[in-house]
């Protein structure tokens, strides 16, 4: 079936619920539905097995327009279906929860609640999402009339225990992990209730790295935002910048030169290699296999050298500009890329050998955290985590964009769905990437590196999907014709993959938990949203102030 | 307790004990890393500093899991509201003498995140900073340079005078007064 037919199918599914249809571009179907019909239409789409829910975008259209919009994006291959619900912003906006049909939607719905003050009916969780504990009630940062003054912190007692501190209540023992913890390289917080060694419940809270980038983007011009979005995440910075610039270019109706597209894909490939090798090291470290950690980071320096040689920087390389790229691949660069790739391919094969034959390591990975194909679909997993369970979720393959049309990649899948499979998938994927990069370097099209993009971007909205090292990255960009964007919404892959950890930790030994977390390759900076922790009181003989004072005195020396 | 024994020692012993301490301290700096909401760029470069290519372990520097065992706090990120209180408490848990290195432009001034609603601004508004390493992210060489600066000062028994471009002479002099315990 081609994209047109797939979209037609969606249109038929919606039937009379669909009040207004439009096709913003040939791969998209935009349907306005009534709030009352929303649940039924989502159910119809879901039950017919039409694609998967990829994101929910809420946006405040402003005081003049006087409405709020909630967009439900579904993807099936290259086709994107958007269900659009509109309500007046002057009264409390209420939408029904669809988490009973699609469980992972609860993450997105809680974001709506937190950021825009939209009441999601049926979502019985009003805990803080990713806004800090000292955020005042009833203030919503993504509303059009939000000002910084409104967000003055409510006072929190410096002496009070933090919600993260461990508690013993009754017979259960809760092991708190994070925000500062040796097993985490980034701030997150997990609470595992244990019975002996076995985890009986798992919860997490993120939001430590939530900076408020989406709001800040509305104050900066299109060009400045490129560098801001690059810093959503320092590991996959190129993918973020690329998703953003491809979206803006689509809005501005600018055609990026072929050479620039190819260089973008090349840098994205190098980024995937650096990201996966980094992950391999960290994951091995969690398993106590520090030798592998050190080796993979040593080899990663080869990629870092290449990135530096091509772009001038090791991290946050800013290879993109709006309308193209700013770095050229000359004969010298292509020679070093090829040399580097040859070396890396050898090493990656070696690592593939290690993770599938080392008995000690296999004890930590084989048969652990197994996610079946059906579960992967139900959890809405993305990227290598999904592919390890045999679910092909790879935008490069499903909906090729940019240079992936000319230099296609094949999806790598495994069927076991355990931790071992996730190692194997990522490493095999690197071999595929290396092969593609070699092809690109050998067949670079001639031409300019960039074209001009106007300072003001025409009115419109667009969706930009891209395969980041961790899975599908989703950008929603709306312009109102000015020098700054009207709304940018980012949905990062880690957000969709958390469920796999929380569900799979229960019933496992506590010692497996760091491996499970590492197995999905989480990126806290990217996703910072969360599931909150509730605190139950425990008895303490000392008051907190006393304990704290004691601690400070004790360590004074 | 231990303080009293030390206080009872004759001056010459004290001298020797201090020298031994400084020697030990210089060769075994243990660091704890705290991410206060960074983009990860600085964190991966910090980690790269510890791995074979740059290998700061040759100076006896080691990343340590617990703040209670650490001498140096490496802070990255612009201090988000949710991280602020956690940063203070991590700092308080470290035994004296303790040093703080602020890594990356956004930990120094907010950098690219300046003005974001959930961002405090800079690390030195929350905990006293000894060494600033600018860059977005700084290269591993820059991080090593920062660490070496710190070591030089530890050797001399002084606090490094941290300099931020806009820092006033007053702040700098008050920092100098905090001599190593
Ligand atoms: S200084 Fe730059 S690279 Fe470092 S954490 Fe901040 S934004 Fe990221």
XYZ file of C-alpha atoms and ligand atoms in Angstrom:
746
model
C 0.000 0.000 0.000
C 1.323 3.412 -0.787
C 1.137 6.369 1.553
C -1.942 7.754 -0.120
C -3.869 4.556 0.418
C -2.724 4.339 4.010
C -4.013 7.836 4.646
C -7.267 7.016 2.857
C -7.649 4.072 5.171
C -7.229 6.343 8.188
C -9.802 8.703 6.766
C -12.281 5.855 6.411
C -11.626 4.748 9.971
C -12.476 8.176 11.269
C -15.686 8.369 9.280
C -18.081 11.004 10.543
C -15.976 11.948 13.564
C -13.787 13.795 11.152
C -15.131 17.346 10.975
C -12.532 18.966 8.801
C -9.838 17.303 6.721
C -6.710 18.774 5.295
C -3.453 17.497 3.829
C -0.671 19.859 4.927
C 1.685 17.766 2.843
C 1.280 14.547 0.837
C 2.251 12.312 3.764
C -0.009 13.923 6.318
C -3.682 13.798 7.138
C -4.988 16.383 9.519
C -8.428 15.740 10.997
C -10.304 17.997 13.357
C -12.436 16.024 15.804
C -14.774 17.019 18.629
C -13.535 16.502 22.145
C -16.434 14.101 22.725
C -15.450 11.972 19.750
C -11.769 11.913 20.559
C -11.737 8.766 22.643
C -13.815 6.816 20.145
C -11.704 7.899 17.195
C -8.450 7.070 18.935
C -9.866 3.678 19.810
C -10.930 3.072 16.219
C -7.499 3.962 14.873
C -5.740 1.897 17.504
C -7.945 -1.153 17.177
C -7.592 -1.222 13.431
C -3.842 -1.443 14.032
C -3.205 1.755 12.132
C 0.341 2.768 13.111
C 1.258 3.882 16.589
C 0.777 6.975 18.730
C 3.997 8.917 18.459
C 3.331 12.100 20.391
C 0.728 14.417 21.837
C 1.390 18.089 21.316
C -0.459 20.697 23.301
C -0.240 24.282 22.249
C -1.717 27.544 23.342
C -2.651 29.575 20.304
C -2.480 32.791 22.253
C -4.744 35.446 23.675
C -5.823 36.821 20.324
C -6.862 33.480 18.910
C -8.285 32.460 22.270
C -7.975 28.713 21.740
C -5.888 25.794 22.800
C -5.071 22.920 20.536
C -4.221 19.381 21.404
C -2.768 17.293 18.608
C -2.572 13.499 18.658
C 0.012 12.296 16.162
C -0.086 8.756 14.821
C 2.515 7.357 12.462
C 2.352 4.456 10.080
C 5.447 4.276 7.924
C 5.827 7.675 6.312
C 2.140 8.513 6.840
C 1.238 10.772 9.746
C -2.297 11.181 11.023
C -2.989 14.125 13.279
C -6.182 14.320 15.314
C -6.777 17.910 16.261
C -8.921 18.986 19.181
C -9.624 22.672 19.766
C -11.075 24.349 22.823
C -11.426 27.831 24.195
C -8.523 28.756 26.425
C -10.627 31.001 28.659
C -12.272 28.142 30.481
C -10.695 25.014 31.924
C -9.670 22.839 29.002
C -10.696 19.232 29.508
C -9.808 16.258 27.322
C -10.506 12.578 27.947
C -7.585 10.336 28.732
C -6.679 7.806 26.074
C -4.261 5.954 28.327
C -6.810 3.180 28.819
C -6.504 2.391 25.114
C -2.831 3.256 24.646
C -0.973 2.996 27.974
C 2.186 4.923 26.995
C -0.026 7.950 26.285
C -0.125 8.653 30.002
C 3.380 10.121 29.773
C 2.258 12.579 27.140
C -0.962 13.411 28.951
C 0.824 14.226 32.139
C 2.947 16.617 30.163
C -0.232 18.353 28.949
C -1.430 18.664 32.513
C 1.808 20.030 33.774
C 2.779 22.398 31.020
C -0.550 23.799 29.906
C -2.928 23.134 32.763
C -5.147 20.967 30.588
C -7.271 18.664 32.685
C -7.030 15.109 31.415
C -10.135 13.285 32.542
C -9.555 9.744 33.686
C -5.852 10.141 34.224
C -5.783 9.758 37.962
C -2.337 11.059 38.525
C -1.916 14.678 39.401
C 1.634 14.370 40.742
C 4.341 16.684 39.557
C 5.661 15.715 36.195
C 8.905 17.415 35.366
C 8.365 20.766 36.978
C 10.381 21.257 40.144
C 9.031 20.703 43.637
C 9.120 24.427 44.393
C 7.022 25.398 41.385
C 3.891 27.332 42.406
C 0.473 25.693 41.915
C -1.633 26.794 39.010
C 1.201 28.250 36.943
C 1.779 26.655 33.565
C 4.962 27.505 31.703
C 3.801 26.744 28.180
C 0.776 29.042 28.334
C 0.996 32.111 26.186
C 0.541 34.495 29.108
C 3.174 32.892 31.319
C 5.760 35.231 32.781
C 8.838 34.395 34.789
C 7.552 36.409 37.761
C 4.656 34.002 38.188
C 7.075 31.168 38.731
C 8.768 32.579 41.819
C 9.615 29.550 43.924
C 7.342 28.733 46.808
C 9.589 28.381 49.788
C 10.810 24.899 50.532
C 12.367 24.236 53.883
C 16.051 23.646 53.575
C 15.886 21.368 56.576
C 13.091 19.126 55.370
C 14.062 15.757 53.958
C 13.924 15.612 50.204
C 11.345 13.374 48.600
C 14.124 11.161 47.329
C 15.470 10.103 50.680
C 14.971 6.431 51.416
C 12.220 5.235 53.674
C 11.376 2.076 55.546
C 7.700 1.734 56.132
C 6.141 -1.395 57.505
C 7.807 -4.417 55.976
C 8.844 -2.933 52.697
C 12.167 -1.380 52.072
C 12.585 1.226 49.428
C 15.952 1.585 47.774
C 16.362 5.093 46.440
C 18.714 5.559 43.512
C 19.706 9.049 42.399
C 19.707 11.875 41.566
C 23.396 11.566 42.384
C 24.374 7.938 42.196
C 27.353 5.964 40.918
C 25.160 3.931 38.592
C 23.774 7.021 36.932
C 25.783 9.345 34.812
C 22.895 11.741 34.643
C 20.368 12.888 37.182
C 17.257 10.824 37.543
C 15.637 9.282 40.529
C 14.330 5.776 40.965
C 12.650 4.113 43.856
C 12.685 0.370 43.975
C 10.637 -1.341 46.625
C 12.375 -4.573 47.484
C 11.495 -7.738 49.270
C 14.886 -9.217 50.052
C 16.710 -8.991 46.762
C 13.612 -8.973 44.601
C 12.123 -5.757 43.297
C 8.396 -5.576 43.927
C 7.626 -2.082 42.685
C 9.427 0.542 40.681
C 8.915 4.236 40.260
C 10.884 7.044 38.822
C 11.075 10.787 38.875
C 12.876 12.857 36.318
C 12.944 16.585 35.869
C 16.402 17.287 37.265
C 17.627 18.232 33.857
C 14.453 19.987 32.763
C 15.526 23.432 31.620
C 12.509 24.769 29.783
C 13.977 24.770 26.296
C 10.651 24.669 24.442
C 9.582 27.916 26.051
C 12.953 29.559 25.573
C 12.767 28.720 21.873
C 9.772 30.991 21.468
C 11.891 33.961 22.489
C 14.824 33.303 20.149
C 15.029 33.641 16.431
C 15.078 30.730 14.037
C 18.817 30.777 13.711
C 19.613 31.013 17.420
C 17.298 28.118 18.070
C 19.449 25.831 16.001
C 22.166 26.106 18.620
C 19.703 25.866 21.462
C 18.185 22.630 20.195
C 21.592 21.220 19.573
C 22.023 21.464 23.320
C 18.915 19.551 24.228
C 21.312 16.650 24.340
C 25.052 16.678 23.884
C 25.159 13.044 22.811
C 22.739 13.221 19.907
C 23.149 16.937 19.246
C 23.440 16.561 15.497
C 20.156 14.669 15.231
C 18.343 17.357 17.188
C 19.796 20.130 15.076
C 19.040 18.154 11.933
C 15.429 17.451 12.887
C 14.963 21.107 13.697
C 16.572 22.423 10.543
C 14.788 19.944 8.280
C 11.507 21.080 9.791
C 12.311 24.737 9.291
C 13.501 24.106 5.743
C 10.249 22.314 4.983
C 8.303 25.320 6.272
C 10.429 27.753 4.310
C 10.129 25.515 1.234
C 13.847 25.440 0.761
C 15.508 22.543 -1.000
C 18.749 21.544 0.686
C 21.560 20.721 -1.787
C 22.301 17.036 -2.200
C 25.852 17.409 -1.032
C 24.689 18.973 2.208
C 22.164 16.194 2.735
C 24.848 13.588 2.262
C 27.185 15.299 4.707
C 24.361 15.507 7.219
C 23.829 11.793 6.966
C 27.543 11.172 7.278
C 27.789 13.178 10.479
C 24.635 11.485 11.775
C 26.306 8.149 11.109
C 29.439 9.155 12.988
C 27.256 10.377 15.800
C 25.528 7.021 15.963
C 28.893 5.301 16.233
C 30.052 7.618 19.020
C 26.763 7.297 20.856
C 26.586 3.509 20.662
C 30.217 3.039 21.672
C 29.664 5.383 24.585
C 26.630 3.357 25.548
C 28.494 0.071 25.166
C 31.093 1.326 27.628
C 28.608 2.598 30.165
C 26.476 -0.537 29.931
C 29.546 -2.733 30.373
C 30.528 -0.628 33.366
C 27.125 -1.272 34.931
C 27.758 -4.983 34.531
C 31.101 -4.590 36.261
C 33.010 -5.174 33.039
C 35.262 -2.130 33.240
C 37.800 -3.484 30.779
C 35.220 -3.313 28.036
C 34.273 0.169 29.216
C 37.832 1.418 28.841
C 38.390 -0.299 25.496
C 35.206 0.970 23.913
C 35.897 4.510 25.090
C 39.390 4.295 23.728
C 38.025 3.304 20.334
C 35.374 5.966 20.553
C 38.152 8.530 20.431
C 38.667 7.523 16.786
C 35.174 8.772 15.994
C 35.683 11.861 18.091
C 38.786 12.617 16.040
C 36.825 12.245 12.826
C 34.037 14.477 14.085
C 36.569 17.039 15.144
C 38.377 16.886 11.865
C 35.179 17.353 9.897
C 33.298 19.829 12.050
C 35.903 21.410 14.307
C 34.425 20.240 17.578
C 34.184 17.031 19.516
C 30.738 17.441 21.017
C 27.962 19.828 19.929
C 29.597 20.042 16.555
C 27.144 22.433 14.870
C 27.557 20.819 11.503
C 24.156 22.143 10.433
C 23.104 25.568 9.384
C 19.590 26.364 8.262
C 19.638 25.433 4.595
C 22.569 23.058 4.630
C 25.795 22.304 6.418
C 28.873 24.331 7.122
C 31.558 21.727 6.872
C 33.136 20.389 3.731
C 34.418 16.892 3.135
C 37.627 17.213 1.175
C 39.951 14.439 0.011
C 41.830 14.567 3.291
C 38.700 14.156 5.367
C 37.380 11.313 3.282
C 40.675 9.509 3.574
C 40.657 9.742 7.349
C 36.992 8.782 7.539
C 37.716 5.637 5.566
C 40.757 4.787 7.635
C 38.855 5.378 10.842
C 35.953 3.250 9.672
C 38.204 0.360 8.755
C 39.692 0.371 12.233
C 36.293 0.713 13.892
C 34.697 -2.066 11.890
C 37.366 -4.423 13.137
C 36.823 -3.349 16.713
C 33.026 -3.544 16.464
C 33.267 -7.117 15.159
C 35.461 -7.889 18.122
C 32.948 -6.407 20.568
C 30.173 -8.340 18.895
C 32.208 -11.421 19.597
C 32.760 -10.405 23.217
C 29.142 -9.682 24.082
C 27.926 -12.928 22.556
C 30.598 -15.271 23.905
C 31.914 -13.963 27.212
C 30.267 -16.263 29.727
C 30.465 -13.876 32.665
C 28.935 -11.105 30.659
C 26.221 -13.334 29.236
C 25.185 -14.192 32.775
C 24.226 -10.567 33.150
C 22.505 -10.189 29.811
C 21.109 -13.421 28.368
C 17.447 -13.934 29.157
C 17.283 -10.822 31.329
C 14.684 -8.125 30.885
C 13.121 -9.968 27.967
C 10.510 -7.961 26.117
C 8.351 -9.881 23.679
C 7.232 -8.473 20.372
C 3.697 -7.895 21.669
C 4.955 -6.122 24.744
C 7.185 -3.931 22.632
C 4.143 -2.890 20.627
C 2.055 -2.341 23.750
C 4.736 -0.285 25.522
C 5.232 1.766 22.369
C 8.974 1.151 22.309
C 11.235 2.830 19.800
C 14.690 2.515 18.342
C 17.152 -0.257 19.137
C 15.160 -1.259 22.226
C 12.194 -2.080 19.976
C 14.321 -3.617 17.249
C 15.846 -6.032 19.748
C 12.339 -7.443 20.168
C 11.814 -7.807 16.443
C 9.736 -4.660 16.067
C 10.971 -2.572 13.152
C 10.826 0.984 14.382
C 13.387 2.891 12.417
C 12.461 6.137 10.687
C 15.411 5.766 8.323
C 13.781 2.639 6.938
C 10.083 3.326 7.438
C 10.037 6.910 6.255
C 13.400 7.719 4.669
C 14.272 11.393 4.747
C 17.045 13.529 3.327
C 19.963 11.529 2.065
C 18.542 8.232 3.315
C 16.604 8.120 0.064
C 19.845 7.970 -1.865
C 21.923 5.991 0.601
C 19.421 3.622 2.183
C 20.140 1.633 5.320
C 18.590 -1.642 6.294
C 16.960 -2.209 9.654
C 18.758 -4.561 12.012
C 16.504 -6.651 14.190
C 16.850 -9.450 16.693
C 14.091 -11.585 18.070
C 15.116 -12.504 21.604
C 14.262 -9.168 23.155
C 16.622 -9.617 26.090
C 19.573 -7.472 27.094
C 21.916 -9.505 24.942
C 19.764 -8.789 21.900
C 19.938 -5.081 22.644
C 23.734 -5.266 22.651
C 23.775 -7.229 19.427
C 21.320 -4.947 17.645
C 23.274 -1.825 18.479
C 26.591 -3.293 17.433
C 25.273 -4.749 14.180
C 23.641 -1.438 13.473
C 27.044 0.170 13.671
C 28.378 -2.125 10.993
C 25.491 -1.069 8.755
C 26.204 2.581 9.513
C 29.879 2.134 8.724
C 28.997 0.598 5.396
C 26.647 3.463 4.519
C 29.166 6.096 5.544
C 31.749 4.521 3.308
C 29.295 4.638 0.414
C 28.576 8.284 1.093
C 32.216 9.274 1.214
C 32.865 7.447 -2.057
C 29.881 8.963 -3.824
C 29.568 12.492 -2.526
C 27.455 14.520 -4.960
C 28.980 17.779 -6.118
C 27.340 21.079 -5.410
C 27.009 23.878 -2.913
C 26.931 23.277 0.836
C 23.991 25.428 1.700
C 21.259 27.671 0.394
C 19.809 30.763 1.952
C 16.885 30.447 4.310
C 14.828 33.622 4.874
C 14.950 35.294 8.260
C 11.180 35.110 8.568
C 9.605 31.712 8.086
C 6.180 31.573 6.369
C 3.105 30.732 8.435
C 2.537 27.036 8.819
C 3.251 23.991 10.860
C 5.238 20.895 10.182
C 6.343 17.620 11.619
C 9.878 16.410 11.439
C 10.776 12.852 12.352
C 14.255 11.497 12.503
C 16.032 8.425 13.736
C 18.277 9.387 16.639
C 20.682 6.798 18.031
C 18.063 5.983 20.671
C 14.997 5.887 18.437
C 12.530 8.139 16.734
C 12.915 11.806 17.466
C 9.836 13.902 16.832
C 9.675 17.656 16.264
C 6.518 19.685 15.819
C 7.235 23.195 14.577
C 4.728 25.988 14.068
C 5.496 29.378 12.651
C 3.285 32.428 12.716
C 5.317 34.137 10.051
C 7.733 35.945 12.315
C 11.391 35.790 13.158
C 10.740 33.472 16.083
C 8.824 30.195 16.154
C 5.325 30.108 17.623
C 5.636 26.644 19.122
C 8.154 23.859 19.014
C 7.428 20.565 20.631
C 10.052 17.886 21.033
C 9.351 14.277 21.866
C 12.495 12.305 22.467
C 12.841 8.533 22.203
C 13.901 7.885 25.798
C 10.509 9.041 27.009
C 8.825 6.208 25.163
C 11.274 3.588 26.344
C 11.101 4.135 30.096
C 8.165 1.813 30.444
C 10.428 -1.063 29.496
C 12.578 -0.492 32.571
C 9.800 0.106 35.054
C 7.787 -2.905 33.917
C 10.720 -5.233 33.612
C 12.410 -4.407 36.908
C 9.541 -5.862 38.919
C 10.273 -9.441 39.853
C 13.969 -9.158 39.039
C 16.877 -8.901 41.408
C 17.914 -5.434 42.419
C 21.356 -6.117 40.962
C 19.845 -6.382 37.474
C 18.296 -2.960 37.672
C 21.319 -0.891 36.602
C 21.679 -3.165 33.589
C 18.027 -2.766 32.711
C 18.327 0.979 32.886
C 21.461 0.910 30.786
C 19.827 -1.518 28.354
C 17.492 1.107 26.971
C 20.264 3.696 26.794
C 18.356 6.407 28.600
C 19.065 10.024 27.998
C 17.844 12.170 30.823
C 18.767 15.486 29.313
C 16.693 14.621 26.315
C 13.530 13.536 27.854
C 13.249 15.150 31.169
C 9.708 14.411 32.058
C 8.749 11.974 34.736
C 6.621 9.714 36.828
C 6.537 11.010 40.330
C 7.421 9.458 43.613
C 5.122 9.515 46.558
C 6.600 9.618 49.986
C 5.357 7.659 52.937
C 6.523 8.709 56.369
C 9.050 6.721 58.347
C 9.999 7.077 61.980
C 13.185 8.791 62.898
C 14.604 9.314 66.316
C 16.618 12.305 65.273
C 15.033 15.270 63.641
C 16.281 15.967 60.172
C 17.923 19.182 61.200
C 19.851 17.327 63.888
C 20.946 14.575 61.560
C 22.024 17.005 58.936
C 23.896 19.144 61.403
C 25.559 16.040 62.760
C 26.635 15.082 59.291
C 28.080 18.491 58.580
C 29.934 18.627 61.907
C 31.205 15.105 61.547
C 32.743 15.779 58.184
C 34.032 19.258 58.998
C 37.439 17.926 59.843
C 38.452 13.761 68.393
C 41.245 13.502 65.907
C 41.434 17.262 66.020
C 42.412 17.144 69.658
C 45.253 14.716 69.114
C 46.547 16.892 66.327
C 46.263 19.990 68.483
C 48.292 18.353 71.235
C 51.192 17.584 68.918
C 54.309 19.721 69.076
C 54.725 22.197 66.237
C 57.382 20.202 64.414
C 55.118 17.163 64.305
C 52.303 19.257 63.043
C 54.526 20.417 60.248
C 55.384 16.859 59.286
C 51.791 15.686 59.521
C 50.627 18.532 57.303
C 53.247 17.732 54.735
C 52.300 14.089 54.670
C 48.672 15.063 54.313
C 49.321 17.388 51.431
C 51.424 14.759 49.723
C 48.681 12.189 50.109
C 46.018 14.590 48.997
C 47.947 15.603 45.912
C 48.320 12.066 44.717
C 44.845 10.813 45.345
C 42.252 13.334 44.362
C 38.888 11.637 44.338
C 36.143 13.340 42.490
C 32.391 13.061 42.529
C 30.387 14.163 39.546
C 27.103 16.015 39.841
C 24.997 16.800 36.816
C 22.819 19.768 37.634
C 20.834 19.677 34.417
C 23.492 19.787 31.744
C 23.007 18.740 28.146
C 25.350 15.756 28.688
C 28.024 17.294 26.511
C 30.181 18.216 29.473
C 29.493 14.934 31.200
C 30.719 12.829 28.350
C 33.812 14.982 28.047
C 34.431 14.606 31.780
C 34.139 10.870 31.380
C 36.398 10.943 28.344
C 38.992 12.653 30.534
C 39.040 9.575 32.730
C 39.289 7.005 29.963
C 42.455 5.763 28.219
C 43.156 8.574 25.743
C 43.353 11.325 28.356
C 43.614 9.165 31.437
C 43.708 11.503 34.422
C 43.995 8.472 36.634
C 47.722 8.843 36.118
C 47.477 11.820 38.489
C 45.698 9.655 41.024
C 42.357 11.161 40.108
C 39.466 8.806 40.312
C 35.751 9.184 39.923
C 34.074 8.224 43.133
C 30.469 7.243 43.644
C 29.802 8.789 47.001
C 30.261 12.430 47.961
C 31.365 11.244 51.391
C 34.571 9.876 49.904
C 35.295 12.720 47.567
C 37.633 15.699 47.621
C 36.446 17.398 44.497
C 32.946 18.042 43.246
C 32.712 18.282 39.468
C 29.561 20.168 38.580
C 28.147 20.419 35.086
C 24.955 22.101 33.995
C 23.100 25.324 34.669
C 21.564 24.255 38.021
C 17.916 23.612 37.354
C 15.415 24.358 40.080
C 14.971 20.712 40.837
C 18.726 20.084 41.052
C 19.605 23.106 43.191
C 18.773 21.721 46.611
C 20.311 18.354 45.697
C 23.521 20.064 44.710
C 23.734 21.858 48.061
C 23.205 18.627 49.931
C 25.734 16.726 47.879
C 28.242 19.472 48.622
C 27.463 19.437 52.327
C 28.065 15.722 52.534
C 31.634 16.026 51.342
C 34.345 16.049 53.999
C 36.608 19.072 54.347
C 38.761 20.180 52.669
C 36.591 20.165 49.575
C 36.911 21.798 46.202
C 34.425 22.519 43.482
C 35.164 22.588 39.770
C 32.505 24.064 37.573
C 32.702 22.542 34.101
C 31.173 24.136 31.024
C 29.835 27.507 30.038
C 26.342 26.781 31.192
C 27.518 25.947 34.697
C 29.420 29.221 34.796
C 26.784 31.584 33.515
C 23.762 29.642 32.337
C 25.292 29.705 28.864
C 22.833 28.873 26.148
C 20.128 28.214 28.730
C 20.232 31.686 30.207
C 16.743 32.925 30.880
C 15.052 29.527 30.718
C 12.339 29.329 33.344
C 13.657 26.297 35.126
C 17.288 27.327 35.282
C 18.936 28.983 38.266
C 21.852 30.594 36.515
C 25.195 29.359 37.696
C 26.847 26.948 40.055
C 28.651 29.605 42.068
C 25.349 31.055 43.195
C 24.711 27.781 44.968
C 28.069 26.435 46.140
C 31.489 28.130 46.246
C 33.496 27.333 43.132
C 37.292 27.008 43.029
C 38.034 26.430 39.380
C 35.996 27.399 36.329
C 36.469 25.539 33.073
C 34.716 27.373 30.249
C 33.759 25.818 26.933
C 30.645 24.311 25.495
C 31.774 21.696 26.206
C 35.400 22.199 27.245
C 37.822 19.829 25.622
C 39.319 17.110 27.812
C 42.625 18.993 27.636
C 40.913 22.007 29.165
C 39.471 19.890 31.930
C 42.914 18.458 32.665
C 44.299 21.979 32.745
C 41.671 22.970 35.293
C 42.483 19.996 37.457
C 46.195 20.765 37.332
C 45.500 24.319 38.446
C 43.643 22.938 41.384
C 46.484 20.550 42.228
C 49.023 23.361 42.142
C 47.039 25.224 44.715
C 46.518 22.214 46.898
C 50.280 21.826 46.896
C 50.798 25.354 48.067
C 48.056 25.070 50.627
C 46.044 27.898 49.100
C 42.673 28.117 47.490
C 42.752 28.848 43.801
C 41.448 32.320 43.135
C 38.646 31.533 40.805
C 38.121 34.162 38.184
C 34.987 34.810 36.291
C 35.179 37.546 33.744
C 32.686 39.738 35.575
C 33.806 38.819 39.053
C 34.584 41.714 41.357
C 37.856 42.044 43.229
C 35.896 41.810 46.469
C 34.588 38.350 45.803
C 37.980 37.170 44.640
C 39.685 38.377 47.804
C 37.068 36.836 50.049
C 37.652 33.563 48.285
C 41.353 33.779 48.870
C 40.771 33.985 52.585
C 39.295 30.540 52.726
C 42.563 28.760 53.236
C 42.778 25.019 53.048
C 42.076 23.392 56.378
S 28.362 23.932 28.680
Fe 27.485 23.374 26.705
S 28.105 21.243 26.433
Fe 28.360 21.710 28.577
S 26.474 21.044 29.537
Fe 26.270 23.228 29.063
S 25.291 23.304 27.077
Fe 26.074 21.236 27.344
